[in-house]
JSON list of C-alpha atoms in Angstrom, two decimals:
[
{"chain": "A", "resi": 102, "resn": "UNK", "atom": "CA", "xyz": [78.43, 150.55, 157.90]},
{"chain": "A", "resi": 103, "resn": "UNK", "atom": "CA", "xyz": [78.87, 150.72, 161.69]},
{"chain": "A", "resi": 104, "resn": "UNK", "atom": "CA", "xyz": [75.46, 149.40, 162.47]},
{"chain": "A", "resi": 105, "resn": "UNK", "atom": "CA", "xyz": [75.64, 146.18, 159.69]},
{"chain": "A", "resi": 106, "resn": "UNK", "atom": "CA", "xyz": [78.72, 145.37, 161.72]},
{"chain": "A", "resi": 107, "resn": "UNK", "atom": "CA", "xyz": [77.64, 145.95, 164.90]},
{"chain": "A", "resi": 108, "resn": "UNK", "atom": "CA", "xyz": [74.15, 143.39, 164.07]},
{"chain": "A", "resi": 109, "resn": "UNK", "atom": "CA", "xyz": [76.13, 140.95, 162.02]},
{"chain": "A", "resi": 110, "resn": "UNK", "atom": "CA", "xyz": [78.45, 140.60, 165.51]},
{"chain": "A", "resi": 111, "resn": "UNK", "atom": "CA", "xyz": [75.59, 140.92, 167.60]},
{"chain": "A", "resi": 112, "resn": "UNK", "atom": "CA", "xyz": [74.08, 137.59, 165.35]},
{"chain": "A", "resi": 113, "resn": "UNK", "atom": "CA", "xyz": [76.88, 135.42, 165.56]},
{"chain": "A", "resi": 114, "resn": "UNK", "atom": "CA", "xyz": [77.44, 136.02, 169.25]},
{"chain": "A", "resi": 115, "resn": "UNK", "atom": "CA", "xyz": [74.16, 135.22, 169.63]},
{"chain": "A", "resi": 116, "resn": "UNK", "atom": "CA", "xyz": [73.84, 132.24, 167.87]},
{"chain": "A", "resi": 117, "resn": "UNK", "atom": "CA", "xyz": [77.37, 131.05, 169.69]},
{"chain": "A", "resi": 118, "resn": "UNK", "atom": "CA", "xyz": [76.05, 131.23, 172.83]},
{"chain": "A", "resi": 119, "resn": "UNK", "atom": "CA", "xyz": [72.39, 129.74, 171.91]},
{"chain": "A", "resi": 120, "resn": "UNK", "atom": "CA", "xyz": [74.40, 126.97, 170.38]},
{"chain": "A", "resi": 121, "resn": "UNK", "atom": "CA", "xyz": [76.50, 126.72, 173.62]},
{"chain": "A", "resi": 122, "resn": "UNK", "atom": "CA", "xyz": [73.94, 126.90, 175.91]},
{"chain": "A", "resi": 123, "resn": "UNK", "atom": "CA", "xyz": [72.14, 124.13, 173.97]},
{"chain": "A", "resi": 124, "resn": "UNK", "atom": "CA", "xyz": [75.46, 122.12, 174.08]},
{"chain": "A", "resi": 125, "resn": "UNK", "atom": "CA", "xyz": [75.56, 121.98, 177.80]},
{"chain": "A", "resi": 126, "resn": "UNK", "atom": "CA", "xyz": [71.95, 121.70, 177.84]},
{"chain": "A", "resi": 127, "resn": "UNK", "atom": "CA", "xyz": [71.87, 118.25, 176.54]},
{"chain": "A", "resi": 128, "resn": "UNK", "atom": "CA", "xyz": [74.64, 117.47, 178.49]},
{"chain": "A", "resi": 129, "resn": "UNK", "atom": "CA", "xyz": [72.69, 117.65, 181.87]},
{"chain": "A", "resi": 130, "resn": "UNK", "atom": "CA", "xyz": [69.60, 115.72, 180.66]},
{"chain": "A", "resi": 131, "resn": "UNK", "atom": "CA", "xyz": [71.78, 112.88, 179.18]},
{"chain": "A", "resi": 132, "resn": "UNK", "atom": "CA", "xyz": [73.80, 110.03, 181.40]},
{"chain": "A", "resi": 133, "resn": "UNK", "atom": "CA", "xyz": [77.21, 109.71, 180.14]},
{"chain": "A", "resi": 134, "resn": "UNK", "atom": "CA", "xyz": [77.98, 105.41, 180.55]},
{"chain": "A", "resi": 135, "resn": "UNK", "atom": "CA", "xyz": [79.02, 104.42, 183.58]},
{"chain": "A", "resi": 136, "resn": "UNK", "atom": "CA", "xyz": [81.12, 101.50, 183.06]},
{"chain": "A", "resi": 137, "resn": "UNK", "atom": "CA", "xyz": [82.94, 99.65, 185.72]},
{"chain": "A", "resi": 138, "resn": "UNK", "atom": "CA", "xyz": [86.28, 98.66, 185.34]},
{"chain": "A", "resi": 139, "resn": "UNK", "atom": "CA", "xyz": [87.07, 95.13, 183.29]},
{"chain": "A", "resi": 140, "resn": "UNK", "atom": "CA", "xyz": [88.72, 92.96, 186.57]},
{"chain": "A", "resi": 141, "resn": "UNK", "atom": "CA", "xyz": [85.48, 93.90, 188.58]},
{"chain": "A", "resi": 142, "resn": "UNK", "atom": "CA", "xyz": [83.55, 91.30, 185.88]},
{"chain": "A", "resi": 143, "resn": "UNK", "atom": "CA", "xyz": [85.28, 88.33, 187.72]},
{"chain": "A", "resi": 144, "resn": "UNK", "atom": "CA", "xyz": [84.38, 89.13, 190.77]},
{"chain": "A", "resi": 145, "resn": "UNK", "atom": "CA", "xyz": [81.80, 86.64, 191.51]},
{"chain": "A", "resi": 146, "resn": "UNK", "atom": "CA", "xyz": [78.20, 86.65, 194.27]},
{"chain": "A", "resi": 147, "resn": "UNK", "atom": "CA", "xyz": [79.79, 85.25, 197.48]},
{"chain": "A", "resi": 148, "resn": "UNK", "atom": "CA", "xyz": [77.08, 85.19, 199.48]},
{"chain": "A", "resi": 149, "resn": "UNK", "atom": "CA", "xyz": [73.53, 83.07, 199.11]},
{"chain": "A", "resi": 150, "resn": "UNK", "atom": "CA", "xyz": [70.42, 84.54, 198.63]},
{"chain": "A", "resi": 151, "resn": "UNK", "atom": "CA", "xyz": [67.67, 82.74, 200.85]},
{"chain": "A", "resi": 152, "resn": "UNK", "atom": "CA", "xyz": [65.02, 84.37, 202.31]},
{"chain": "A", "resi": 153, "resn": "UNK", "atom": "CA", "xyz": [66.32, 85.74, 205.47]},
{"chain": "A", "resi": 154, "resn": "UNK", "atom": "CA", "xyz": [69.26, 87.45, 203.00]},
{"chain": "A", "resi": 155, "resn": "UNK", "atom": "CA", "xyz": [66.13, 88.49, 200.64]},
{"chain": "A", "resi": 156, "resn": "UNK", "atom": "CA", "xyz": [64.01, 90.08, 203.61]},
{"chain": "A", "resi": 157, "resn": "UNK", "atom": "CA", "xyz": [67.51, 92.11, 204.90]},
{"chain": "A", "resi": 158, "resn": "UNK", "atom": "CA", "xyz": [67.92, 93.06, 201.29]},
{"chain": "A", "resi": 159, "resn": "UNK", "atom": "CA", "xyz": [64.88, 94.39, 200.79]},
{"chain": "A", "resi": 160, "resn": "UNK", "atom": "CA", "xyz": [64.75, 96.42, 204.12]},
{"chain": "A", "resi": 161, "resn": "UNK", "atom": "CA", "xyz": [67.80, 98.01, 202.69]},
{"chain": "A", "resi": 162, "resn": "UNK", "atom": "CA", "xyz": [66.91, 98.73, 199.35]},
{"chain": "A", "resi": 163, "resn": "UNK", "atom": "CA", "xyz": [63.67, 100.70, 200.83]},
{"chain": "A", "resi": 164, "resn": "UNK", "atom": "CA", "xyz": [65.80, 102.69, 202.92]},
{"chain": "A", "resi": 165, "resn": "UNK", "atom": "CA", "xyz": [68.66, 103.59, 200.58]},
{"chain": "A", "resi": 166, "resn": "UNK", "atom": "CA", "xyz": [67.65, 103.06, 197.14]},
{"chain": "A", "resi": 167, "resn": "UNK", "atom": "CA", "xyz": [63.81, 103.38, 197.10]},
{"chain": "A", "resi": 168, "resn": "UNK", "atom": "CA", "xyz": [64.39, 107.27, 196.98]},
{"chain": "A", "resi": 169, "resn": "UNK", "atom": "CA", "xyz": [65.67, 107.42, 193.43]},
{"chain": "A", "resi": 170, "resn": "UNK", "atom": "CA", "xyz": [65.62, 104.60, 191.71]},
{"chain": "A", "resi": 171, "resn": "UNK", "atom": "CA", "xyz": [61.99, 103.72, 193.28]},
{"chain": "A", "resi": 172, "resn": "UNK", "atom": "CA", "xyz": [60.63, 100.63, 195.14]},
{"chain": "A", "resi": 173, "resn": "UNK", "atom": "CA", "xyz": [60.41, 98.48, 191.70]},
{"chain": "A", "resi": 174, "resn": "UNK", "atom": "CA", "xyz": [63.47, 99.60, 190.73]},
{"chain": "A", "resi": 175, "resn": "UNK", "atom": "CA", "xyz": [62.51, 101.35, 187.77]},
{"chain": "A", "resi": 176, "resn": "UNK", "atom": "CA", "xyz": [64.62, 104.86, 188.27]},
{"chain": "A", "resi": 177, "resn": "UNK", "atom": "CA", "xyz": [61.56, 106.31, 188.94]},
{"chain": "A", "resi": 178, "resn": "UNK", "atom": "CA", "xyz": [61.75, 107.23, 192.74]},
{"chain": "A", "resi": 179, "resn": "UNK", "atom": "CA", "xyz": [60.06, 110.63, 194.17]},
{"chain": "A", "resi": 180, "resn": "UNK", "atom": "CA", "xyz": [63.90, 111.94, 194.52]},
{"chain": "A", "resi": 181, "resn": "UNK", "atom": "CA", "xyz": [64.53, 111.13, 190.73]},
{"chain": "A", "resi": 182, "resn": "UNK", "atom": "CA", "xyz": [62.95, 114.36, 189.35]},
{"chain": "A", "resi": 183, "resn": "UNK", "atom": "CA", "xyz": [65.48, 117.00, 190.44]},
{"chain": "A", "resi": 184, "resn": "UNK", "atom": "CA", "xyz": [68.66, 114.54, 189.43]},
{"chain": "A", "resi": 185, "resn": "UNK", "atom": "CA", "xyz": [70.85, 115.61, 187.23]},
{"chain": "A", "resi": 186, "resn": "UNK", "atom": "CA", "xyz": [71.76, 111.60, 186.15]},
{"chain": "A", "resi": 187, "resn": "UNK", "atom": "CA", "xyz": [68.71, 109.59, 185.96]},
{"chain": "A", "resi": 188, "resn": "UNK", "atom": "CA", "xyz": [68.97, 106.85, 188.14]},
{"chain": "A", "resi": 189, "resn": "UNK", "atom": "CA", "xyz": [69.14, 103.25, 186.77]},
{"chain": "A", "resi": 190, "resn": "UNK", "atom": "CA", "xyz": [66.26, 101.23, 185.45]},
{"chain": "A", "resi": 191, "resn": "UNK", "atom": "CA", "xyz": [67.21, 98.10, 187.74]},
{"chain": "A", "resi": 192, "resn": "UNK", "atom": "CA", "xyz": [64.86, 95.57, 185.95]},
{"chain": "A", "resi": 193, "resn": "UNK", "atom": "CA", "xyz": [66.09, 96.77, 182.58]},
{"chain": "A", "resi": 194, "resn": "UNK", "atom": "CA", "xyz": [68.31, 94.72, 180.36]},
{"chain": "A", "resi": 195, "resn": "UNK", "atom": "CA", "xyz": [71.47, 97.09, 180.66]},
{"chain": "A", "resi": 196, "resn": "UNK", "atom": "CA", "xyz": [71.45, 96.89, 184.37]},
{"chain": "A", "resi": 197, "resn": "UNK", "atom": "CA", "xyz": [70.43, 93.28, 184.26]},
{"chain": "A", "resi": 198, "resn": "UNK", "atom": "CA", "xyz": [73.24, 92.22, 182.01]},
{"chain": "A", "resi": 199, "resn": "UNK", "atom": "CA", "xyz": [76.16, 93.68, 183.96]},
{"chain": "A", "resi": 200, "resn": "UNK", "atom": "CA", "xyz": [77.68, 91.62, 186.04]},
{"chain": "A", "resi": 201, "resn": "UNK", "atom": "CA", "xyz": [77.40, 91.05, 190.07]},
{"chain": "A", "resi": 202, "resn": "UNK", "atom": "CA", "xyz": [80.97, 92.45, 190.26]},
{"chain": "A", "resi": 203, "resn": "UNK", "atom": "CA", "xyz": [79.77, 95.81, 188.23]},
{"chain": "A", "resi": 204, "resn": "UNK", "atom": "CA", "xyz": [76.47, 96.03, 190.36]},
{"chain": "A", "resi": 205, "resn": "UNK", "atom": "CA", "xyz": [78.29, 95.85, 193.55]},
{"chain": "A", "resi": 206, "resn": "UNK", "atom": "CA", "xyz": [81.77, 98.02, 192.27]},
{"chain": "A", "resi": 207, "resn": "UNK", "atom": "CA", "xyz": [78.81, 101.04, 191.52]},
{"chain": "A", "resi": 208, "resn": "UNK", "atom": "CA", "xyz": [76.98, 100.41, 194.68]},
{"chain": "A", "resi": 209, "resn": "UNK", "atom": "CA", "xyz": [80.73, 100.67, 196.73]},
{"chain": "A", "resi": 210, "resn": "UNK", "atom": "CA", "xyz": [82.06, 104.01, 194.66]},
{"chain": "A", "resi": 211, "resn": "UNK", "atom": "CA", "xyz": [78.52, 106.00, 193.67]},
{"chain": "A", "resi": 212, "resn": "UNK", "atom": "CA", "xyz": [78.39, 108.51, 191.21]},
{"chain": "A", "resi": 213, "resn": "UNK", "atom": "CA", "xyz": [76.78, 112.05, 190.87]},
{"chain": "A", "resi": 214, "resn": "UNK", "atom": "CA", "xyz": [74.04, 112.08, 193.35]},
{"chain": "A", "resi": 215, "resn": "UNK", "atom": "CA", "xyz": [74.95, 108.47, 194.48]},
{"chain": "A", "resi": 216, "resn": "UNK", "atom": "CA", "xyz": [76.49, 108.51, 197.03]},
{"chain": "A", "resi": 217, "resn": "UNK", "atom": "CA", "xyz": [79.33, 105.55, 197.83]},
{"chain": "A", "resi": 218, "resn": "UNK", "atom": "CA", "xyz": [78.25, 103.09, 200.02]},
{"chain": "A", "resi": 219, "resn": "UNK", "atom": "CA", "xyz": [81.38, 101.49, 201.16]},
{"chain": "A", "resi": 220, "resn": "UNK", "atom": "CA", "xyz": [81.16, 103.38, 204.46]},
{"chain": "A", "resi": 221, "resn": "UNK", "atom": "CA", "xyz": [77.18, 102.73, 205.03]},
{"chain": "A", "resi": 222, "resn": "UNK", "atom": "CA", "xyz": [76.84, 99.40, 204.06]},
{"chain": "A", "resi": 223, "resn": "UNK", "atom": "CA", "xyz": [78.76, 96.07, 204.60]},
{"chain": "A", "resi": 224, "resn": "UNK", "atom": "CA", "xyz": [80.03, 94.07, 201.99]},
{"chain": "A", "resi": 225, "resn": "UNK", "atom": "CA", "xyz": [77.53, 91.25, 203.13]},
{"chain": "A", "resi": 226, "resn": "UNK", "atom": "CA", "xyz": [74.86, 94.11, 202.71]},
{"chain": "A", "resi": 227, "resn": "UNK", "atom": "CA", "xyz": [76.02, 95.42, 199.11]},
{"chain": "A", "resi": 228, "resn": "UNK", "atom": "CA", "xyz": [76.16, 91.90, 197.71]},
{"chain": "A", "resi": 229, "resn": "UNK", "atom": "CA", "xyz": [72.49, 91.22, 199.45]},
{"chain": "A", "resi": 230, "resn": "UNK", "atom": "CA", "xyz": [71.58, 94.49, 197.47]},
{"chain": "A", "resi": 231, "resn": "UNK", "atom": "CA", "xyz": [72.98, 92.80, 194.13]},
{"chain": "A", "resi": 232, "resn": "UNK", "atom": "CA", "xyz": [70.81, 89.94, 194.69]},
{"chain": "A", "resi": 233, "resn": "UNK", "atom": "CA", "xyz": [67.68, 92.06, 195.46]},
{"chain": "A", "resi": 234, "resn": "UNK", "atom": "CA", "xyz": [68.44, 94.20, 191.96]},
{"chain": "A", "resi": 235, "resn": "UNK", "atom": "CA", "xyz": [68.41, 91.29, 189.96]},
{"chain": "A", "resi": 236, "resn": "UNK", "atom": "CA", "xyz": [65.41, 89.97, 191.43]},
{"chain": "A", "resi": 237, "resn": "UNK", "atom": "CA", "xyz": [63.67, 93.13, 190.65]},
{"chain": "A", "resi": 238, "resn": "UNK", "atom": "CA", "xyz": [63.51, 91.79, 186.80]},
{"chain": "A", "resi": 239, "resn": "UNK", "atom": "CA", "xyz": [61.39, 89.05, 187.54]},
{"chain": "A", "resi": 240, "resn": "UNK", "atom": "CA", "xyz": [58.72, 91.00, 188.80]},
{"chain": "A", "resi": 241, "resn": "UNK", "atom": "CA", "xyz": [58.91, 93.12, 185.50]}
]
């Protein structure tokens, strides 16, 4: 009688903790939203993208964003393996339908492995970057 016990607990802690352990599991390989908040939708691209804007832009987004999300912006940089979020698909239609205030809040506060780039970049430089994302679709 000892023994049935003692394999019937033995069963359900086991299957507990596999079911646990698979719980957390998915956790890590899924990214939770990341939603900026509402007011940051009317905040509106004050700078103009011409080509000397474009060309600072994209020096920029090959030193600070090629890493993970890759240099066409597909979340697919060398650094995007060992993430625990998978970086953004810049030319996809989530990222491309948020607005320049979300794109520019996220680039300011980070998340995870992003780091915030209110201290490394200038405004000037995070709106440049919001430009350069959104011209990443066209080369889709």
């Amino acid at each position: 009688m000892k023994i049935r016990n003692y394999v019937f607990l033995s069963t359900v802690l086991f299957s507990t903790g596999l079911f646990v352990f698979s719980t957390v599991r998915v956790g890590y390989s899924q990214s939770p939203p990341w939603t900026a908040p509402a007011y940051v939708d009317t905040i509106k691209n004050p700078i103009a993208f011409n080509q000397s804007e474009k060309n600072e832009a994209i020096k920029l987004y090959n030193s600070t964003c090629w890493a993970c999300h890759g240099l066409d912006g597909k979340g697919n940089g060398p650094a995007a393996v060992n993430m625990k979020i998978k970086p953004a698909d810049h030319t996809s239609r989530k990222v491309q339908g948020e607005s320049d205030g979300s794109l520019f809040w996220k680039i300011y506060m980070g998340r995870g492995d992003m780091q915030p780039y209110l201290k490394v970049l200038s405004v000037k430089q995070r709106w440049a970057l919001v430009h350069y994302i959104r011209s990443l679709a066209q080369k889709k």
